[in-house]
Coordinates of C-alpha atoms and ligand atoms in Angstrom, one line a residue:
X1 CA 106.2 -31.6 118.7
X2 CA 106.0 -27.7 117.5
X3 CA 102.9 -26.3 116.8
X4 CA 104.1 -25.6 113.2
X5 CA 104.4 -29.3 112.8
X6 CA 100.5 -29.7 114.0
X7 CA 99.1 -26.9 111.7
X8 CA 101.0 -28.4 108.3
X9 CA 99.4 -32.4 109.7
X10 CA 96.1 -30.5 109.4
X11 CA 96.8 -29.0 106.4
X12 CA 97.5 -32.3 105.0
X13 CA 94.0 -33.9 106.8
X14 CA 95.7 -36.3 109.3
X15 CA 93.2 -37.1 111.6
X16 CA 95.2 -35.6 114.8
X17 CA 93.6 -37.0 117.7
X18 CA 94.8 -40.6 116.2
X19 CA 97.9 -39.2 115.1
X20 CA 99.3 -38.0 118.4
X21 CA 98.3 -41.3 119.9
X22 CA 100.3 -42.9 117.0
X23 CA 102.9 -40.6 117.6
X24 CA 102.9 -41.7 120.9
X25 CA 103.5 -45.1 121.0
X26 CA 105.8 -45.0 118.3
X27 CA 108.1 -42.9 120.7
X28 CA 106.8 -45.2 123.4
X29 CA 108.3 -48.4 121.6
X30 CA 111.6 -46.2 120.1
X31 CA 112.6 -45.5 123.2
X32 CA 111.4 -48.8 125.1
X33 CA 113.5 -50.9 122.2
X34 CA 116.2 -47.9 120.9
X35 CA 117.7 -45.9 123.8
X36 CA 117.4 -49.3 125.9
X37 CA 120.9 -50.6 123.8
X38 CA 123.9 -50.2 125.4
X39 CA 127.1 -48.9 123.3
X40 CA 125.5 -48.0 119.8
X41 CA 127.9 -46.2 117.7
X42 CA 127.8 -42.6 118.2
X43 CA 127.0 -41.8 114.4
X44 CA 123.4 -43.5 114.9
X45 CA 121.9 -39.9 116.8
X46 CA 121.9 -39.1 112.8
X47 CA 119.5 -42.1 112.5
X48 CA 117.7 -41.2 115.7
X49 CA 117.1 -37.4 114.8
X50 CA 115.2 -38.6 111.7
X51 CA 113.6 -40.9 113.3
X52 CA 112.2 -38.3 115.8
X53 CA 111.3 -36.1 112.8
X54 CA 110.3 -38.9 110.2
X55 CA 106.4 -37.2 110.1
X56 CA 107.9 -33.7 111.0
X57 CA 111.0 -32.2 109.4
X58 CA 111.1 -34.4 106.8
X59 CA 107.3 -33.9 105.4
X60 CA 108.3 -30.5 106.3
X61 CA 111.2 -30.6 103.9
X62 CA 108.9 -32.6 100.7
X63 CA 106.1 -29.8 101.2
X64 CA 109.0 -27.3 100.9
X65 CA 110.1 -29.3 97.7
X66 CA 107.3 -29.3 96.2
X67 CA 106.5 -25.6 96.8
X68 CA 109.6 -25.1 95.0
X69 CA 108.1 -27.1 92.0
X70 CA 109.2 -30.5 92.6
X71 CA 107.1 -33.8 92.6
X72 CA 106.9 -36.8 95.5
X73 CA 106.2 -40.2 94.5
X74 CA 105.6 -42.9 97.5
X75 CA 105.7 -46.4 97.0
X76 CA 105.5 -49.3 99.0
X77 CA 108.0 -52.0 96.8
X78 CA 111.4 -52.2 96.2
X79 CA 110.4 -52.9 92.5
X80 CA 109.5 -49.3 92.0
X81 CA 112.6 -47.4 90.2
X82 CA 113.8 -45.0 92.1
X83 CA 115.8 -44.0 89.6
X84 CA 113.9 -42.9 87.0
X85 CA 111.9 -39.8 89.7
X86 CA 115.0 -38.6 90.7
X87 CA 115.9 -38.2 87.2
X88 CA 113.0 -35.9 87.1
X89 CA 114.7 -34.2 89.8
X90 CA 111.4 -35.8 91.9
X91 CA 111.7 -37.2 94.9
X92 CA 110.8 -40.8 96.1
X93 CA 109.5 -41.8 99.4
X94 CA 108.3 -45.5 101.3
X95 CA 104.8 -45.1 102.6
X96 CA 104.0 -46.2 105.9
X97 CA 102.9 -50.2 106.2
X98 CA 104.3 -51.3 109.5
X99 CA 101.7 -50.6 112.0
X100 CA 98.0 -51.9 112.4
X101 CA 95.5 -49.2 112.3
X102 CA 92.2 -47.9 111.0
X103 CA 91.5 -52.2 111.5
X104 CA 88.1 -51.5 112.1
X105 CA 87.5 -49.8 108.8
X106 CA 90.2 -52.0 107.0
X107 CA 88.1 -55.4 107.8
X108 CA 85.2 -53.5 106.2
X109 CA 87.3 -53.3 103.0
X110 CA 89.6 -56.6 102.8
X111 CA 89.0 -59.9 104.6
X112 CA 90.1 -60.3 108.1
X113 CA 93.0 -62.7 106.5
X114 CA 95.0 -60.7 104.8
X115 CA 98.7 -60.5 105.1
X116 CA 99.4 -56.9 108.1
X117 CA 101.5 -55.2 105.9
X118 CA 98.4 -54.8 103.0
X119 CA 96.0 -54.0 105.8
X120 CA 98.6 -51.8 107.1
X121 CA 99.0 -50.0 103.9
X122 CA 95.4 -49.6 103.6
X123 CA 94.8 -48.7 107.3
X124 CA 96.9 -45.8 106.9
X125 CA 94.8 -44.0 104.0
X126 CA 91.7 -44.6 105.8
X127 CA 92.8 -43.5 108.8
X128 CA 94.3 -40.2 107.9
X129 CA 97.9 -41.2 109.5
X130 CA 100.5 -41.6 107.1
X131 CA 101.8 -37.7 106.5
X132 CA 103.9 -39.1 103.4
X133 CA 100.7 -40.2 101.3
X134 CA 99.2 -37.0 101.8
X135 CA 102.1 -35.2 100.6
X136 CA 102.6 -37.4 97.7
X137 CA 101.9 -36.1 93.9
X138 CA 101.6 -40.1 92.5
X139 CA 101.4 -43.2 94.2
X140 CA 103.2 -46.0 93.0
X141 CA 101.3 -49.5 93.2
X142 CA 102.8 -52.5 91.8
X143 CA 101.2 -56.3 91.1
X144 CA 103.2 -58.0 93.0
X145 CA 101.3 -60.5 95.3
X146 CA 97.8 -61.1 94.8
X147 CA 96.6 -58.9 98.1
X148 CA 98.4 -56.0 96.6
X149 CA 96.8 -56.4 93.4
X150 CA 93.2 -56.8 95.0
X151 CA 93.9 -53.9 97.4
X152 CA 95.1 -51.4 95.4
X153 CA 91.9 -51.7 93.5
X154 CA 90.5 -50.6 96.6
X155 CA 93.0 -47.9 97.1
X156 CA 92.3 -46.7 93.8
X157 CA 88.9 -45.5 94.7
X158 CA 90.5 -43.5 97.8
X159 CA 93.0 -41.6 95.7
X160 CA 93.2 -39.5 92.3
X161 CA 97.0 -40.5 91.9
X162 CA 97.6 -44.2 91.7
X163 CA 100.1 -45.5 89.1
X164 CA 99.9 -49.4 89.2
X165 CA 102.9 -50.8 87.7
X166 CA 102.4 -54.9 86.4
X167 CA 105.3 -56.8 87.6
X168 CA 106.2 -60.3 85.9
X169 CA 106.2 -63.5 87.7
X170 CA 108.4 -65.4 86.2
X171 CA 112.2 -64.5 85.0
X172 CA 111.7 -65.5 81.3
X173 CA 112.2 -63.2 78.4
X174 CA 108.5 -62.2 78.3
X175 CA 108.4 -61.6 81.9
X176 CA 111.6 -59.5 81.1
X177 CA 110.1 -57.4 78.2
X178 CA 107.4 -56.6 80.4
X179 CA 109.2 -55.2 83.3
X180 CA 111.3 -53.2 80.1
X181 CA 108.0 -51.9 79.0
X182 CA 106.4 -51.2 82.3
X183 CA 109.5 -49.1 83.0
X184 CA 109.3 -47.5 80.2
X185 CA 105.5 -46.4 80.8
X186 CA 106.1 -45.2 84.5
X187 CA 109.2 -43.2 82.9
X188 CA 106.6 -41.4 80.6
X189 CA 104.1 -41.2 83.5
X190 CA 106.5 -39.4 85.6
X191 CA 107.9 -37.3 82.7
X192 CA 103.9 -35.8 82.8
X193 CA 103.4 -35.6 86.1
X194 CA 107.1 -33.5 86.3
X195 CA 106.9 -32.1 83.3
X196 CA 110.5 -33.2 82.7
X197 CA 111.9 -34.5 79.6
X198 CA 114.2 -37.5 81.0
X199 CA 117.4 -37.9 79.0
X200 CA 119.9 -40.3 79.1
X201 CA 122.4 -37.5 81.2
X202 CA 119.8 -36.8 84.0
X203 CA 118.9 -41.0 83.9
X204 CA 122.5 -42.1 84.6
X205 CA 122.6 -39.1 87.2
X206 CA 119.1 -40.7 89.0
X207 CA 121.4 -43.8 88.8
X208 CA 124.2 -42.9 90.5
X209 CA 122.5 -41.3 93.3
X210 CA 120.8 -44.3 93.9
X211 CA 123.7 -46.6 93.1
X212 CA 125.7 -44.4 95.7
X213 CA 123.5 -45.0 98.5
X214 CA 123.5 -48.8 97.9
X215 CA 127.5 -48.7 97.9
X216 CA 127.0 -47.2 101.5
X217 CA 124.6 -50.0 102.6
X218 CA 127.2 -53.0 100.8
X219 CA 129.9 -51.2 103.0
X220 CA 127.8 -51.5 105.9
X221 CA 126.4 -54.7 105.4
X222 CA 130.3 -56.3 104.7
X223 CA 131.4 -54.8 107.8
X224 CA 128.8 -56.9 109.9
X225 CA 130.7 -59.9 109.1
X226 CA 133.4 -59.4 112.1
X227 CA 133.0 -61.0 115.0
X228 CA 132.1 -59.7 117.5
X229 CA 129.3 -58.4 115.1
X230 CA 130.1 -54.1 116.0
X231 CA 126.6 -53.0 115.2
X232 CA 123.3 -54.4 116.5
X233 CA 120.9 -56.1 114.3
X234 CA 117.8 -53.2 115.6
X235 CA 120.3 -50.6 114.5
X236 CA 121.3 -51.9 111.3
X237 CA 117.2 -52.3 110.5
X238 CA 116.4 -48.5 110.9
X239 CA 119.2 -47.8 109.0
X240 CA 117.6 -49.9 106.2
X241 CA 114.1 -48.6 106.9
X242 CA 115.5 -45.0 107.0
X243 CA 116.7 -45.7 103.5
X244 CA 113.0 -45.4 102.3
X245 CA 112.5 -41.7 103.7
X246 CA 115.2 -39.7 103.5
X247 CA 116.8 -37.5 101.2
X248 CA 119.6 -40.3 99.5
X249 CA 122.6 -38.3 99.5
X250 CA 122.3 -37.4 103.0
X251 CA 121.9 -40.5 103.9
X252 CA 124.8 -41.8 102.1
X253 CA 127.2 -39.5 103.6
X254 CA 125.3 -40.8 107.2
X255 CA 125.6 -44.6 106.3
X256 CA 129.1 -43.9 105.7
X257 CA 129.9 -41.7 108.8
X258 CA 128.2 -45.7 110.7
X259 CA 130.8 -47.1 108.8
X260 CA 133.4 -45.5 109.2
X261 CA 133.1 -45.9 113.2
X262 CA 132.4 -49.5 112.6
X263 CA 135.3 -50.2 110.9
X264 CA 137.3 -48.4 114.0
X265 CA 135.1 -50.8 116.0
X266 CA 136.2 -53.8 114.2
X267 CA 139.7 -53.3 114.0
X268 CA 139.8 -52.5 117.9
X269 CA 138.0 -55.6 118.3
X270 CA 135.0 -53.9 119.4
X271 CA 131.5 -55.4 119.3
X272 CA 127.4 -54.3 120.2
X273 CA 127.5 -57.9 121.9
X274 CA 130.3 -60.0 123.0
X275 CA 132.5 -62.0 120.9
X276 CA 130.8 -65.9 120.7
X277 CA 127.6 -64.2 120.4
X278 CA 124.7 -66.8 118.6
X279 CA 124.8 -65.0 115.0
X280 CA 121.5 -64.7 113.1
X281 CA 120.3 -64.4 110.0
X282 CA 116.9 -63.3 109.1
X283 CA 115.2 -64.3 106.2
X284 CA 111.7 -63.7 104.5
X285 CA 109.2 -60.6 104.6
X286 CA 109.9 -57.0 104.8
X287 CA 110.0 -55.1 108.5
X288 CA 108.6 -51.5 107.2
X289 CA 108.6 -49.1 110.7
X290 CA 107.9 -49.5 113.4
X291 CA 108.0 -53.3 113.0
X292 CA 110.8 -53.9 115.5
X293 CA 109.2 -57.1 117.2
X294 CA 111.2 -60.1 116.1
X295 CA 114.8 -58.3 116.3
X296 CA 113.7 -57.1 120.0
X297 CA 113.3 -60.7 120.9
X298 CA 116.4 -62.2 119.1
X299 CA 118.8 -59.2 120.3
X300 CA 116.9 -59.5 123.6
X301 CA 117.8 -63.3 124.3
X302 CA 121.5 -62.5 123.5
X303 CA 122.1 -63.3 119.7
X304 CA 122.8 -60.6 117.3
X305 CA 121.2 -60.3 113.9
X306 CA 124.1 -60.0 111.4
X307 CA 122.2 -60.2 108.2
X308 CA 118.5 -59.2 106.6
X309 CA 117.9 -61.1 103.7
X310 CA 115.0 -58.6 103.3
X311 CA 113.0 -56.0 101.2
X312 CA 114.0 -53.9 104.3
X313 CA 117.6 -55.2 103.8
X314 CA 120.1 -56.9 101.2
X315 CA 117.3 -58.0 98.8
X316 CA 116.0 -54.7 98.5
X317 CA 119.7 -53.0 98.2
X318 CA 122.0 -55.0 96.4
X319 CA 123.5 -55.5 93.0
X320 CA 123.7 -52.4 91.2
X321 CA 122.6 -50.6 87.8
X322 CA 125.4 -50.0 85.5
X323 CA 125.9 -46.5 84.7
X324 CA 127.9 -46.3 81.4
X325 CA 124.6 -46.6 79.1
X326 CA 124.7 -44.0 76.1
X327 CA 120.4 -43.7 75.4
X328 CA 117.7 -43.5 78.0
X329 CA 116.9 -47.4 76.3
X330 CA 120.5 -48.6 77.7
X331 CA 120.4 -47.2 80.7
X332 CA 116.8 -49.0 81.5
X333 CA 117.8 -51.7 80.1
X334 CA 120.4 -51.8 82.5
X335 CA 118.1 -50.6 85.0
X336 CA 115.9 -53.9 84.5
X337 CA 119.0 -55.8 84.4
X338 CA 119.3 -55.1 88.0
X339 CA 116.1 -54.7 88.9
X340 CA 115.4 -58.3 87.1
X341 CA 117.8 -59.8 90.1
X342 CA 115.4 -58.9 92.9
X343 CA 114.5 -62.3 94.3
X344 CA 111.0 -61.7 96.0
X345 CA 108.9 -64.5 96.5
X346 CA 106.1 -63.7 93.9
X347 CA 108.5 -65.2 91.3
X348 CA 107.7 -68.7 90.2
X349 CA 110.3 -70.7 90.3
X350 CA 112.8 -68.5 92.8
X351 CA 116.0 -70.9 93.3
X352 CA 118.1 -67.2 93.7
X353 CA 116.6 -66.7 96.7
X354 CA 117.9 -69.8 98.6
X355 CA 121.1 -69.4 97.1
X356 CA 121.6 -65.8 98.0
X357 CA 119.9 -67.2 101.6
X358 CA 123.3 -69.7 101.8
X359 CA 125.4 -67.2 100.3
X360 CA 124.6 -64.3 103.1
X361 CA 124.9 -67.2 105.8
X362 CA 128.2 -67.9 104.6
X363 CA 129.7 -64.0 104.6
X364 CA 127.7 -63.2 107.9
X365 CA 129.0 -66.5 109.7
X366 CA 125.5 -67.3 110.5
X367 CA 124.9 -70.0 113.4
X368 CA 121.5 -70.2 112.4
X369 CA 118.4 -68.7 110.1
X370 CA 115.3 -67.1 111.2
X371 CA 112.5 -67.0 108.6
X372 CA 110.3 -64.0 109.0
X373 CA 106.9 -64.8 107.5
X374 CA 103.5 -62.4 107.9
X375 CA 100.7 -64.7 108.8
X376 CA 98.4 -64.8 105.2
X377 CA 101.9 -63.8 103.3
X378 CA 101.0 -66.8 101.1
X379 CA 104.4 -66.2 98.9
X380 CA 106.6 -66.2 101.9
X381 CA 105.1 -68.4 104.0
X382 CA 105.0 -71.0 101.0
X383 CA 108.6 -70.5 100.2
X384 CA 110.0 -70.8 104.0
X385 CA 109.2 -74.9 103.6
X386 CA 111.0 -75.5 100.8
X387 CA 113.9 -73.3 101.8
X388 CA 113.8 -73.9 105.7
X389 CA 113.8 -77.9 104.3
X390 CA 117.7 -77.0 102.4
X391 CA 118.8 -74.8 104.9
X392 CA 118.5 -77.9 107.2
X393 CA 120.3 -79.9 105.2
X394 CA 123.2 -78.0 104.7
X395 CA 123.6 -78.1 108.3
X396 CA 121.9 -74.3 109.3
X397 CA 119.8 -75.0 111.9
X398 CA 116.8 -72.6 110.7
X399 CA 113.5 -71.6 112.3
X400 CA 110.5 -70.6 110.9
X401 CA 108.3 -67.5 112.6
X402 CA 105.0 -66.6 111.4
X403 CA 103.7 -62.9 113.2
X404 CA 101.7 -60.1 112.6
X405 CA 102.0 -56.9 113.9
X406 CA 100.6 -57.2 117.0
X407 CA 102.2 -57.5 120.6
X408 CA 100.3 -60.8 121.4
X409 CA 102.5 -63.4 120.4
X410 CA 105.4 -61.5 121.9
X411 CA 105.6 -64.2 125.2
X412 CA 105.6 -67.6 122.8
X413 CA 107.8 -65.6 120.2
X414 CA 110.3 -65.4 123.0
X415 CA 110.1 -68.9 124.4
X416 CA 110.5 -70.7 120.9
X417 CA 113.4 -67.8 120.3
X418 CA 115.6 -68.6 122.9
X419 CA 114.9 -72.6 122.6
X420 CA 116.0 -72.0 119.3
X421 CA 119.2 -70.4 120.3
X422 CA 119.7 -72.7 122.7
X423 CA 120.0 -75.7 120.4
X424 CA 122.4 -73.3 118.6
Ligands
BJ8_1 S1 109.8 -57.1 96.2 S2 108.8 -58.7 99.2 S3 108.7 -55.1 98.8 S4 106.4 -57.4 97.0 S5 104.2 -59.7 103.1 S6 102.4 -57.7 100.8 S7 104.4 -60.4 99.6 S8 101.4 -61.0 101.3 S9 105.9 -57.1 100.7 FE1 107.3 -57.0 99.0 FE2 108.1 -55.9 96.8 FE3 108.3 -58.5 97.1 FE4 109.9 -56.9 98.3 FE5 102.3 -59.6 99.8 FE6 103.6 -61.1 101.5 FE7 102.1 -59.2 102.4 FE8 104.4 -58.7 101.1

C-alpha cells in the first residue's frame, strides 16, 4: 500500500497497527479463496482492482468528493434509499459488517449473543477500522431487527451523525404510511445536510442511476440460469458486495462488461464448473465482505451457487422504482412501492419470501437450497423452519446452516456440505 494511502488512514484515525493486520488477512483470504479459481471471466480484474483498493482508492476518491463539496452517507441496510442522496448529488456507501473485530471491546457493549454482523458493525467503530465510517458525513441506521435497534443506541453515543430511520414490520397500510413518511423525513435530512433542494428532476435522475445498476445485476443474475452455470457463485457474491462501495455508474458499465463475456460463455457452452454440476441456491442472511465462508465450502465440494436470495444478492436488488412520477410525492411513492417489496425477515407475516425462495429455485434450476442463518439472527433463523419445512415438501432438498464469522466451524461446515450434496 502507498504511503499516501497510510497518511489519509491517519488522517481519518484508523488505528493502523490493527489496520494493516486487517488488511492483511483480508488479502490473505482474497487470494487464498479469489486467485485460487480456475477460468473466471476476464472482466472480474475490474472487480479485483477494487477490491484491492476498497479502503484505498476508493476512500481516496469520497475524501476527494467531499473536498469538492459533496456529502457521503454509509449505511448498513438495503432499506436505506439510495436514491434519494444521489439526488443530492451525495454519494452512498455500505459500511463494513463482515468481519469480527474490536470483540473484546464489543462484549463490553452488547451481550456475547448477539447476531456477528451487529457486533461486526459495532466492532468496526470501536476499533478504528472501517475507513468508510470515518469518511462518512451521516450515518444511516434503520430499526430493523431488534439488535440493530438496541445497538445503534449504542452507536449513537460513538458518533455526532446517526440518522435512524423506523422501518415497519408489517406490510399493512400503516406500516406503509410510515415507511412514506420516514422517507420523506430522511429526504429533508439529507436536503440539510447537502444543502440541496431535491426536486422531482434530480429525484427521478437518483432513480435511474440506481435503477440502472439493478438492470445490470437482473442481466447478470438471468444469465446464471445456463447450465453449465458460466460464472462462480464466489464471483457473483463480490460482485454483489462491490455493489455497496463503488461509484454506481461505473459499476454498471463493469457488471455489464461480466455480462457481456458471460453470455459469449453461455452460448459457447462454456461454464466455471462442468455441466451436471450440483446447483445451489442460497438463502437467508446477508454475506457483507469478507464473509466468503459458506460459498468457499459449497464451490469447494464441487457445486456451484447459482442464486443468492440475499440482502447481498436478489433481495437487496430486484424489482425496480418507476421513473415516470411528475412531483417528488410520486416519485417516493413509487420509491416505497418498491422499496415496500423487500422481503426481509423482520416482516411479520413474510409469505413473499418463500415464494420468491421457490420462484429463484425454479429460474436457477436449483438441485437444492442452502439456508444461511447468523447464529442469534433470531428473524432468520426463526424463518429457515418454516420455509426449510415447504421447501421440503415441494421436493427441494434444503439444508439449514447456522455460522458466524469465525473459521471454527469450517471442518463440520464442510462435512455436513458435501453429505448434503451427496444426497443431491
Ligand atoms: S433488509 S436482511 S440488510 S435488516 S443477521 S442484523 S436481521 S440479527 S441484516 Fe438485513 Fe436490512 Fe433485513 Fe436486508 Fe439482524 Fe439477523 Fe443480524 Fe441481520
Amino acid at each position: 500500500m502507498s504511503q499516501d494511502y497510510r497518511s489519509m488512514w491517519a488522517e481519518l484515525g484508523l488505528d493502523l497497527a490493527a489496520h494493516d493486520q486487517l488488511l492483511a488477512v483480508l488479502g490473505q483470504a482474497y487470494a487464498d479463496i479469489y486467485q485460487a479459481q480456475a477460468d473466471r471471466p476476464e472482466a472480474m480484474s475490474y472487480f479485483d482492482f477494487v477490491m484491492s483498493e476498497v479502503h484505498g482508492l476508493r476512500i481516496r476518491e469520497l475524501l476527494d468528493a467531499r473536498k469538492a463539496g459533496r456529502k457521503v452517507v454509509g449505511a448498513w441496510c438495503v432499506f436505506v434509499p439510495e436514491e434519494i442522496v444521489l439526488a443530492a448529488d451525495g454519494i452512498c456507501v455500505g459500511l463494513c459488517a463482515g468481519a469480527d473485530v474490536a470483540m473484546d471491546e464489543v462484549e463490553k457493549l452488547l451481550p456475547r449473543n448477539t447476531c456477528a454482523l451487529i457486533k461486526s458493525s459495532l466492532g468496526f467503530k470501536l476499533g478504528k477500522l472501517c475507513p468508510y465510517l470515518e469518511s462518512v458525513d451521516m450515518v444511516v441506521g434503520e430499526n430493523t431487527c431488534d439488535g440493530k435497534k438496541k445497538m445503534y443506541e449504542t452507536f449513537a453515543e460513538l458518533t455526532e451523525n446517526l440518522h435512524v430511520m423506523d422501518v415497519p414490520q408489517m406490510k399493512s397500510a400503516d406500516g406503509r404510511r410510515l415507511m412514506l413518511n420516514e422517507y420523506r423525513r430522511f429526504l429533508t435530512a439529507v436536503e440539510e445536510l447537502t444543502g440541496v433542494e431535491i426536486t422531482a428532476e434530480r429525484l427521478r435522475q437518483g432513480i435511474r442511476t440506481a435503477n440502472a445498476k439493478r438492470r445490470a445485476m437482473h442481466r447478470l443474475y438471468s444469465l446464471r440460469a445456463a447450465d453449465p452455470a458460466p460464472i462462480s457463485g464466489l464471483d457473483a457474491l463480490l460482485i454483489n458486495q462491490i455493489s455497496f462501495y463503488d461509484d454506481p455508474e461505473r459499476f454498471t458499465a463493469s457488471v455489464d462488461a461480466v455480462c457481456d463475456e458471460l453470455k459469449a460463455r453461455n452460448e459457447a457452452g462454456r461454464g466455471a464448473v462442468p455441466a451436471g454440476a450440483k446447483r445451489i441456491l442460497v438463502s437467508g442472511c446477508p454475506m457483507a465482505v469478507p464473509n466468503w465462508k459458506l460459498p468457499w465450502i459449497v464451490e469447494g465440494a464441487g457445486a456451484v451457487i447459482v442464486g443468492e436470495e440475499s440482502c447481498v444478492g436478489e433481495r437487496g436488488l430486484r424489482n425496480l422504482v418507476a421513473e415516470d412520477g411528475g412531483t417528488v410525492d410520486q416519485l417516493l411513492e413509487a420509491l416505497v412501492d418498491r422499496y415496500f417489496q423487500v422481503d426481509c425477515a423482520i416482516f411479520t407475516p413474510n409469505p413473499d419470501r418463500l415464494a420468491h425462495i421457490r420462484q429463484m429455485a425454479a429460474d436457477y434450476r436449483a438441485d437444492g437450497v442452502i439456508h444461511y442463518g447468523l447464529n442469534f439472527c433470531q428473524p432468520y433463523q426463526m424463518e429457515a423452519i418454516p420455509v426449510a419445512a415447504a421447501l421440503e415438501q415441494d421436493g427441494l432438498p434444503t439444508l439449514r446452516v447456522d455460522t458466524d464469522y469465525s473459521q471454527e466451524d469450517v471442518e463440520q461446515l464442510k462435512t455436513r456440505v458435501e453429505a448434503f450434496l451427496e444426497i443431491l
